Coordinates of C-alpha atoms and ligand atoms in Angstrom, one line a residue:
M138 CA -0.1 0.0 -0.2
S139 CA 1.4 3.2 -0.9
T140 CA 1.2 6.4 1.5
P141 CA -1.4 8.2 1.8
S142 CA -1.3 12.0 0.9
K143 CA -4.9 12.5 2.4
S144 CA -7.1 11.6 5.3
L145 CA -10.9 11.2 5.3
R146 CA -13.5 11.4 8.4
I147 CA -16.6 9.4 7.7
A148 CA -19.6 9.4 9.2
I149 CA -21.9 6.7 8.8
V150 CA -25.6 7.5 10.1
G151 CA -27.2 4.2 10.9
G152 CA -25.8 1.0 12.6
G153 CA -27.6 -1.9 11.4
L154 CA -26.3 -4.6 9.2
G155 CA -25.5 -2.2 6.1
G156 CA -24.0 0.3 8.4
L157 CA -21.9 -1.8 10.5
M158 CA -20.5 -3.9 8.0
A159 CA -19.8 -0.6 5.2
A160 CA -17.8 0.0 8.5
L161 CA -15.8 -3.3 8.5
C162 CA -15.1 -3.2 4.9
V163 CA -14.0 0.4 4.8
H164 CA -11.8 -0.3 7.8
S165 CA -10.3 -3.8 6.4
F166 CA -9.7 -2.1 3.0
C167 CA -8.3 1.6 4.0
D168 CA -4.8 2.6 6.1
P169 CA -6.3 3.1 9.2
T170 CA -3.9 5.9 9.6
A171 CA -5.7 7.4 6.4
I172 CA -9.5 7.4 8.0
K173 CA -11.6 7.8 10.8
I174 CA -14.9 6.5 11.0
D175 CA -18.1 7.0 13.4
V176 CA -21.2 5.3 13.1
Y177 CA -24.0 7.2 14.6
E178 CA -27.1 4.8 15.4
Q179 CA -30.4 6.5 16.6
A180 CA -31.4 3.7 19.0
S181 CA -29.6 3.6 22.3
E182 CA -28.3 0.1 22.0
Y183 CA -27.2 -1.9 19.1
K184 CA -30.3 -4.5 18.3
E185 CA -32.0 -5.8 15.7
I186 CA -35.9 -6.5 16.0
G187 CA -37.5 -9.2 13.8
A188 CA -35.9 -13.0 13.3
G189 CA -33.7 -14.5 10.9
V190 CA -32.2 -13.4 7.9
S191 CA -30.9 -15.2 5.0
L192 CA -27.0 -14.7 3.7
G193 CA -26.9 -15.9 -0.1
R194 CA -23.2 -17.0 -1.4
N195 CA -22.4 -13.4 -2.6
T196 CA -22.6 -12.1 0.8
L197 CA -21.0 -15.0 2.3
R198 CA -17.8 -14.2 -0.3
V199 CA -17.9 -10.5 1.1
I200 CA -18.0 -11.7 4.9
K201 CA -15.3 -14.0 4.2
Q202 CA -13.2 -11.4 2.9
I203 CA -13.6 -9.6 6.0
G204 CA -12.8 -12.3 8.2
L205 CA -16.1 -13.5 9.7
Y206 CA -17.0 -16.6 7.5
E207 CA -16.4 -19.1 10.2
Q208 CA -18.1 -17.3 13.1
T209 CA -21.1 -16.8 10.5
Y210 CA -20.9 -20.3 9.1
A211 CA -21.1 -21.7 13.0
M212 CA -23.9 -19.3 14.1
A213 CA -25.7 -21.4 11.4
G214 CA -25.1 -24.1 12.7
K215 CA -22.9 -25.2 10.1
T216 CA -25.2 -27.2 7.9
K217 CA -25.6 -27.1 4.1
I218 CA -29.5 -26.1 3.7
W219 CA -31.3 -26.3 0.4
L220 CA -33.8 -24.4 -0.7
S221 CA -37.1 -26.6 -1.6
A222 CA -40.2 -25.0 -3.3
R223 CA -43.7 -27.1 -2.4
R224 CA -47.3 -27.1 -3.2
Y225 CA -49.0 -25.4 -0.5
D226 CA -51.6 -28.4 -0.2
T227 CA -49.7 -31.7 -0.5
G228 CA -46.3 -30.4 0.4
E229 CA -45.1 -31.9 -2.9
E230 CA -41.9 -30.6 -3.7
I231 CA -41.8 -28.5 -6.8
V232 CA -38.3 -27.7 -7.2
R233 CA -35.1 -28.0 -5.1
I234 CA -32.8 -24.9 -5.6
K235 CA -28.8 -25.7 -4.8
A236 CA -26.1 -23.7 -5.5
D237 CA -23.5 -24.8 -8.0
G238 CA -20.9 -27.3 -6.7
D239 CA -20.5 -27.8 -2.9
E240 CA -21.0 -24.5 -1.7
P241 CA -23.9 -23.5 0.7
S242 CA -26.6 -21.2 -1.3
H243 CA -27.3 -19.3 1.7
L244 CA -26.4 -19.2 5.5
P245 CA -29.4 -18.1 7.7
V246 CA -28.6 -16.5 10.9
H247 CA -30.4 -14.7 13.6
R248 CA -30.4 -11.1 13.0
A249 CA -29.7 -10.2 16.4
E250 CA -26.8 -12.4 16.6
F251 CA -25.1 -11.5 13.2
L252 CA -25.6 -7.8 14.5
A253 CA -23.8 -8.8 17.9
L254 CA -20.8 -10.3 15.9
L255 CA -20.2 -7.4 13.9
V256 CA -20.7 -5.1 17.1
R257 CA -18.0 -7.1 18.8
T258 CA -15.8 -7.2 15.8
I259 CA -15.7 -3.1 15.4
K260 CA -14.8 -3.2 18.8
E261 CA -12.3 -5.5 18.8
R262 CA -10.6 -4.3 15.6
A263 CA -11.1 -0.3 16.6
A264 CA -12.3 -0.3 13.5
A265 CA -14.9 2.5 14.0
T266 CA -16.2 4.6 17.2
L267 CA -19.7 3.8 17.9
H268 CA -22.5 6.9 18.9
P269 CA -25.8 5.2 20.0
N270 CA -28.4 7.6 20.8
K271 CA -27.6 10.0 18.2
K272 CA -30.5 10.4 15.8
C273 CA -29.5 12.7 12.8
L274 CA -32.3 14.7 11.9
A275 CA -30.4 17.0 9.0
I276 CA -27.2 17.5 7.3
E277 CA -25.8 20.6 5.5
E278 CA -22.9 21.1 3.4
I279 CA -20.4 24.0 5.1
D280 CA -17.1 24.3 2.7
D281 CA -15.4 21.5 2.4
A282 CA -17.4 19.6 4.9
I283 CA -20.9 18.0 5.9
V284 CA -22.0 19.2 9.2
L285 CA -24.7 16.7 11.0
N286 CA -27.0 18.0 13.4
F287 CA -28.5 15.1 15.5
A288 CA -31.7 15.0 17.8
D289 CA -30.3 15.8 21.3
G290 CA -28.5 19.1 19.9
A291 CA -25.2 18.0 19.0
M292 CA -23.4 18.3 15.9
A293 CA -20.6 16.5 14.2
T294 CA -18.3 17.1 10.8
A295 CA -17.5 14.4 8.0
G296 CA -15.6 14.7 4.8
L297 CA -17.9 11.5 3.8
V298 CA -21.6 10.9 4.8
I299 CA -22.4 7.3 4.2
A300 CA -26.2 7.3 4.3
A301 CA -27.2 3.7 5.9
D302 CA -29.9 4.9 7.7
G303 CA -32.6 2.5 6.2
I304 CA -35.7 2.4 4.1
H305 CA -36.9 5.6 6.0
S306 CA -33.8 7.4 5.4
R307 CA -33.4 10.9 6.5
I308 CA -30.8 11.7 4.4
R309 CA -32.4 10.2 1.1
Q310 CA -35.1 12.7 1.7
H311 CA -32.8 15.5 1.7
Y312 CA -31.8 14.9 -2.2
H313 CA -34.8 12.8 -3.2
N314 CA -38.7 13.7 -3.1
D315 CA -40.2 10.0 -3.0
D316 CA -41.8 7.8 -0.2
A317 CA -41.8 4.2 0.5
Q318 CA -44.3 2.4 -1.5
F319 CA -46.7 -0.4 -0.4
G320 CA -45.4 -3.8 -1.3
E321 CA -48.9 -5.6 -0.9
M322 CA -48.3 -8.0 1.2
V323 CA -48.5 -8.3 4.9
V324 CA -46.0 -11.3 6.6
Y325 CA -46.1 -12.7 10.0
R326 CA -42.8 -13.7 11.6
G327 CA -41.9 -15.7 14.9
L328 CA -39.7 -18.1 16.2
V329 CA -40.5 -21.8 17.3
P330 CA -37.9 -23.8 19.1
T331 CA -36.6 -26.8 17.5
D332 CA -36.8 -29.1 20.8
A333 CA -40.6 -28.5 20.6
I334 CA -41.2 -30.2 17.0
K335 CA -37.8 -32.5 16.9
D336 CA -40.4 -35.4 17.5
W337 CA -42.2 -35.0 13.7
W338 CA -40.3 -31.9 12.2
P339 CA -39.1 -33.5 9.0
L340 CA -36.9 -30.4 7.1
D341 CA -34.0 -30.2 8.8
T342 CA -31.7 -29.4 5.8
Y343 CA -34.1 -27.8 3.3
T344 CA -35.4 -24.6 3.8
P345 CA -38.9 -25.3 2.9
I346 CA -41.5 -22.6 1.0
W347 CA -45.0 -24.0 1.0
I348 CA -46.7 -22.4 -2.3
G349 CA -50.3 -21.2 -2.7
P350 CA -53.0 -18.8 -3.9
G351 CA -51.9 -15.9 -2.4
R352 CA -49.8 -16.6 0.4
Y353 CA -46.3 -18.2 0.7
F354 CA -45.1 -20.0 3.9
I355 CA -41.4 -20.2 4.5
V356 CA -39.5 -21.7 7.5
Y357 CA -35.6 -22.0 8.2
P358 CA -33.1 -22.9 11.1
V359 CA -31.2 -20.1 12.9
S360 CA -29.4 -20.0 16.1
D361 CA -27.1 -22.7 15.5
G362 CA -30.3 -25.1 14.7
S363 CA -31.9 -24.5 18.0
L364 CA -34.9 -22.6 16.6
L365 CA -37.1 -22.3 13.6
N366 CA -37.5 -19.0 11.9
I367 CA -40.9 -18.7 10.3
G368 CA -42.3 -16.2 7.6
A369 CA -46.0 -16.4 6.5
F370 CA -46.7 -14.0 4.0
I371 CA -50.3 -12.9 2.7
A372 CA -50.9 -11.0 -0.5
T373 CA -53.4 -7.9 0.1
D374 CA -54.6 -5.0 -1.6
G375 CA -54.2 -2.8 1.8
K376 CA -57.7 -2.0 2.1
S377 CA -58.2 -4.2 5.3
L378 CA -55.1 -3.1 7.0
E379 CA -56.1 -0.2 9.7
N380 CA -52.7 1.5 9.6
K381 CA -50.7 1.3 6.8
T382 CA -47.6 2.8 8.4
E383 CA -45.0 0.4 8.3
S384 CA -43.7 -1.1 11.7
W385 CA -41.5 -3.4 12.6
T386 CA -42.8 -4.1 16.1
L387 CA -46.7 -4.4 15.2
R388 CA -48.4 -7.5 16.3
G389 CA -51.0 -9.6 14.6
D390 CA -52.9 -12.7 15.7
R391 CA -52.3 -16.5 15.4
F392 CA -55.9 -17.2 15.2
D393 CA -56.0 -14.9 11.8
L394 CA -53.2 -16.7 10.6
E395 CA -54.7 -20.1 11.5
K396 CA -57.2 -19.2 9.4
D397 CA -55.4 -17.7 6.6
Y398 CA -53.7 -20.9 6.3
A399 CA -56.5 -23.7 6.7
D400 CA -55.8 -25.5 3.6
F401 CA -52.4 -25.6 3.7
D402 CA -50.2 -28.9 4.3
P403 CA -51.1 -30.0 7.7
T404 CA -47.3 -29.7 8.3
V405 CA -47.5 -25.9 7.7
N406 CA -50.4 -25.8 10.6
R407 CA -48.8 -27.3 13.2
L408 CA -46.1 -25.2 12.9
I409 CA -48.2 -22.3 13.3
Q410 CA -49.8 -23.9 16.6
H411 CA -46.4 -23.3 18.1
L412 CA -46.0 -19.3 17.2
D413 CA -46.7 -16.7 19.8
E414 CA -50.2 -15.7 20.5
K415 CA -49.5 -12.2 19.3
P416 CA -46.9 -12.9 16.2
L417 CA -45.2 -10.0 15.1
K418 CA -46.9 -8.6 11.7
W419 CA -45.1 -6.7 9.4
I420 CA -46.6 -4.5 6.1
L421 CA -44.0 -5.0 3.4
Y422 CA -42.5 -1.5 1.8
D423 CA -40.1 -1.2 -0.9
R424 CA -38.7 2.4 -2.5
P425 CA -38.9 3.4 -6.2
L426 CA -35.5 2.9 -8.2
C427 CA -33.5 6.1 -7.9
D428 CA -30.8 6.7 -10.3
K429 CA -28.5 8.7 -7.7
W430 CA -26.8 7.9 -4.8
V431 CA -24.1 10.7 -4.8
F432 CA -24.3 13.9 -3.7
A433 CA -22.5 17.2 -2.4
N434 CA -19.5 16.7 -4.8
G435 CA -19.1 13.4 -3.4
K436 CA -19.3 14.0 0.3
V437 CA -22.4 12.1 0.5
A438 CA -23.4 8.5 -0.4
L439 CA -26.3 6.2 -0.1
L440 CA -26.0 2.8 1.1
G441 CA -28.2 -0.4 1.6
D442 CA -31.9 0.5 2.1
A443 CA -31.5 3.9 2.0
A444 CA -30.4 3.3 -1.6
H445 CA -32.6 0.5 -2.8
A446 CA -35.1 -0.9 0.0
M447 CA -36.5 -4.0 -1.7
V448 CA -39.6 -6.5 -1.0
P449 CA -37.6 -9.3 0.7
H450 CA -39.0 -11.8 -1.9
Q451 CA -35.4 -13.3 -2.7
G452 CA -33.7 -12.4 0.7
A453 CA -31.5 -10.3 -0.6
G454 CA -31.6 -6.4 0.7
V455 CA -29.0 -7.4 3.5
G456 CA -26.9 -8.8 0.7
Q457 CA -27.2 -6.1 -1.4
A458 CA -26.4 -3.5 1.6
I459 CA -23.3 -5.6 2.3
E460 CA -21.9 -5.3 -1.4
D461 CA -22.2 -1.7 -1.2
G462 CA -19.7 -1.4 1.6
Y463 CA -17.6 -3.7 -0.1
I464 CA -17.3 -1.8 -3.1
L465 CA -17.4 1.3 -1.1
G466 CA -14.3 0.3 0.9
Q467 CA -12.1 -0.5 -2.1
C468 CA -13.1 3.2 -3.9
L469 CA -12.2 4.8 -0.9
R470 CA -9.0 2.8 -0.7
D471 CA -8.0 3.7 -4.2
Y472 CA -8.8 7.3 -3.9
L473 CA -6.8 7.6 -0.5
N474 CA -3.9 6.0 -2.2
D475 CA -3.7 8.7 -5.1
P476 CA -6.2 11.5 -4.4
S477 CA -4.4 13.5 -6.7
T478 CA -5.4 12.1 -10.1
H479 CA -9.3 11.8 -9.6
T480 CA -11.8 13.6 -7.3
L481 CA -13.8 11.4 -4.4
E482 CA -16.9 12.6 -6.3
D483 CA -15.0 10.9 -9.4
W484 CA -14.5 7.5 -7.6
L485 CA -18.0 7.4 -5.8
T486 CA -19.9 8.1 -8.8
N487 CA -17.8 6.6 -12.0
V488 CA -17.0 3.2 -9.5
Y489 CA -19.3 2.9 -6.6
Q490 CA -22.5 4.1 -7.9
S491 CA -21.7 2.5 -11.6
V492 CA -20.8 -0.8 -10.4
R493 CA -23.4 -1.1 -7.7
L494 CA -26.5 0.6 -8.8
P495 CA -27.2 -1.5 -11.7
R496 CA -27.5 -4.8 -10.1
A497 CA -29.0 -3.6 -6.8
Q498 CA -32.1 -2.0 -8.9
R499 CA -32.0 -5.2 -10.7
V500 CA -32.3 -7.3 -7.7
Q501 CA -35.1 -4.5 -6.5
T502 CA -37.2 -5.6 -9.6
T503 CA -36.8 -8.9 -9.4
S504 CA -37.9 -9.2 -5.8
R505 CA -41.0 -7.8 -6.5
E506 CA -41.6 -9.9 -9.6
N507 CA -40.6 -13.0 -7.2
G508 CA -43.6 -12.2 -4.8
N509 CA -45.7 -13.0 -7.7
N510 CA -43.9 -16.6 -8.3
L511 CA -44.2 -17.0 -4.2
H512 CA -47.7 -16.7 -3.9
A513 CA -48.8 -18.5 -7.2
Q514 CA -52.0 -17.4 -8.8
S515 CA -55.0 -19.4 -7.7
N516 CA -55.1 -21.4 -10.9
T517 CA -51.2 -22.7 -11.0
F518 CA -52.0 -26.0 -9.3
K519 CA -55.2 -26.6 -11.7
N520 CA -53.0 -26.2 -14.8
P521 CA -49.8 -28.5 -15.3
M522 CA -48.1 -26.2 -17.9
S523 CA -48.8 -23.4 -15.3
E524 CA -46.8 -25.6 -12.6
E525 CA -44.3 -26.2 -14.8
R526 CA -44.0 -22.3 -15.5
L527 CA -43.8 -21.7 -12.1
K528 CA -41.1 -24.2 -11.7
Q529 CA -38.8 -22.8 -14.5
N530 CA -39.2 -19.2 -12.7
L531 CA -38.3 -20.7 -9.3
Q532 CA -35.3 -22.8 -10.6
D533 CA -32.5 -20.5 -11.8
R534 CA -33.9 -16.9 -10.9
M535 CA -31.1 -16.6 -7.6
Q536 CA -28.5 -17.8 -9.7
W537 CA -27.1 -14.5 -10.9
I538 CA -27.5 -12.9 -7.6
W539 CA -25.4 -15.2 -5.7
A540 CA -22.7 -15.8 -8.4
D541 CA -22.1 -12.8 -10.6
D542 CA -18.6 -11.6 -9.8
I543 CA -18.6 -8.2 -8.0
D544 CA -14.8 -8.3 -8.2
D545 CA -14.8 -8.3 -11.8
M546 CA -17.4 -5.4 -11.8
Y547 CA -15.1 -3.5 -9.7
N548 CA -12.0 -4.3 -11.5
N549 CA -13.4 -3.2 -14.8
A550 CA -14.6 0.2 -13.2
R551 CA -11.4 0.9 -11.9
K552 CA -9.3 0.2 -14.7
S553 CA -11.4 3.0 -16.4
M554 CA -10.0 5.4 -13.6
L555 CA -6.2 4.1 -13.4
P556 CA -5.7 2.8 -17.0
G557 CA -3.0 -0.3 -16.3
G558 CA -4.1 -0.7 -12.7
A559 CA -3.6 -3.9 -11.3
D560 CA -6.2 -6.5 -10.2
N561 CA -7.5 -6.5 -6.7
A562 CA -7.8 -9.9 -4.9
S563 CA -10.6 -11.7 -5.5
C564 CA -13.3 -12.5 -3.6
K565 CA -14.4 -15.6 -5.7
D566 CA -12.5 -18.4 -3.5
S567 CA -14.5 -20.9 -2.3
L568 CA -16.3 -20.8 0.7
V569 CA -15.9 -24.2 1.7
Ligands
FAD782 C1 -39.8 -9.7 6.4 C2 -38.9 -9.0 5.8 C3 -37.7 -10.0 5.7 C4 -36.3 -9.9 5.2 N1 -35.5 -10.9 5.2 C5 -34.1 -10.8 4.3 C6 -33.5 -11.8 4.2 O1 -33.7 -13.0 4.2 N2 -32.4 -11.8 3.6 C7 -31.9 -10.2 3.4 O2 -30.7 -10.3 2.7 N3 -32.5 -9.1 3.5 C8 -33.5 -9.6 4.2 N4 -34.6 -8.4 4.2 C9 -34.3 -7.1 4.0 C10 -33.5 -6.4 5.0 O3 -33.7 -6.6 6.4 C11 -33.0 -4.9 4.5 O4 -32.1 -4.8 3.3 C12 -31.9 -4.8 5.7 O5 -32.0 -4.5 7.2 C13 -31.2 -3.0 5.1 O6 -30.5 -3.0 5.8 P1 -29.8 -1.4 6.5 O7 -28.7 -1.4 6.9 O8 -29.5 -0.8 5.0 O9 -31.0 -0.9 6.6 P2 -32.1 -1.3 8.2 O10 -31.9 -2.5 8.7 O11 -33.0 -0.8 8.2 O12 -31.1 -0.1 9.2 C14 -30.9 1.3 9.3 C15 -30.5 1.6 10.9 O13 -30.4 2.8 10.8 C16 -30.9 3.7 11.7 N5 -31.2 4.8 11.6 C17 -32.6 4.9 11.0 N6 -32.8 6.5 11.1 C18 -31.9 7.1 11.4 C19 -31.3 8.6 11.5 N7 -32.1 9.6 11.1 N8 -30.1 8.5 12.5 C20 -29.4 7.5 13.1 N9 -29.8 6.5 13.1 C21 -30.9 6.1 12.0 C22 -32.0 2.4 12.5 O14 -31.9 2.4 13.8 C23 -31.0 1.0 11.8 O15 -30.2 0.9 13.0 C24 -36.1 -8.8 4.7 C25 -36.6 -7.6 5.3 C26 -38.1 -7.6 5.6 C27 -38.8 -6.8 6.0

């Protein structure tokens, strides 16, 4: 690494999975004497509401690059789990979706456990200073810096603000005049202890998804296999929802869920009996595509849901946020190594945004489409042709998300900035 001739103070707003992974990636790639990272999180402690999150193979490669794969694999119970799409009524398998070769296609983890790993690692590596209880209300551009104003009256200054403040990002609002869009579905979520069902649960090594008219039901193990994460999705036009505001703490009623899933495979109904009487009930939202992520002459960049909030039908939102941090970290390294040739704005626009935006937007768009696949139209199972079409639709749809080489994308964009520049190390190494 050449001696850096510039240093950069970086403020990451939002300490969710996207913001914390960005801190770790930037710290891993950049000379620590050239950067100072502060993470500002509105909550009083770092915690995640909700249950499981599935990390695709693309995400796992980044996690491996920053040295956290073994811990993540252990958290997921060191089990290789395949996706298995099934008929809602008989439970018969429609298609099994494996990754190429022997690698896991995804690892399911408990969100809170994964977040705790990131917080611990940031502290152990002294990668960033974490500031809880710091809700950012506004930012202003003053001379060469961005000034951040917080709800408690405090202020901070940074040369680069990374907006990782989620789907309702204040910083995005500063530059884009759009609203979150209703995702036409609700999801009931909950956790069931595996001990309670081990005598009859038949699908240990699968993430089964029962696909039915207007509904789908997904299950995967988390917490080293000690809990099953349940997601019960129901399509709705929203008219029956009293309050269409998004909330991650809203609770539904298990009895409504039982009625909604009464015609599903008995395995599904047995699982529902083990959910809390008032399971979490989330209304799904995403954001319209936005074509600009870099502002204030390169002093502000959007990341994660702030840039590309998507509905969760491909389990890919966290993965896309993590890819953002991975590419951003490399851009900052290359900029700081030679800040005289190109500006920070050049790097962020021509490399970070140009590599990440088209891919993230494709995942956003296809996530909406997959919602339709996963709640099959009511006549799908009456017609063998429609069932075959559904199978084809599901079979390969995740492969490009899991397998596209984001290092190649980075290297190509980087070469256009630094003619003759050497390639980076690849994160295409095998995971196993
Ligand atoms: C039902 C459901 C299931 C999902 N399942 C998966 C899955 O299996 N796999 C997957 O990859 N993705 C999944 N996702 C998507 C995933 O949860 C999101 O894409 C991901 O959480 C985005 O991370 P983020 O860090 O960008 O935003 P967030 O996780 O929303 O984090 C934003 C952080 O910023 C903080 N913040 C907000 N405003 C401010 C402010 N003004 N000042 C300071 N801090 C602020 C928040 O408190 C929060 O900590 C799912 C989503 C849903 C709804």
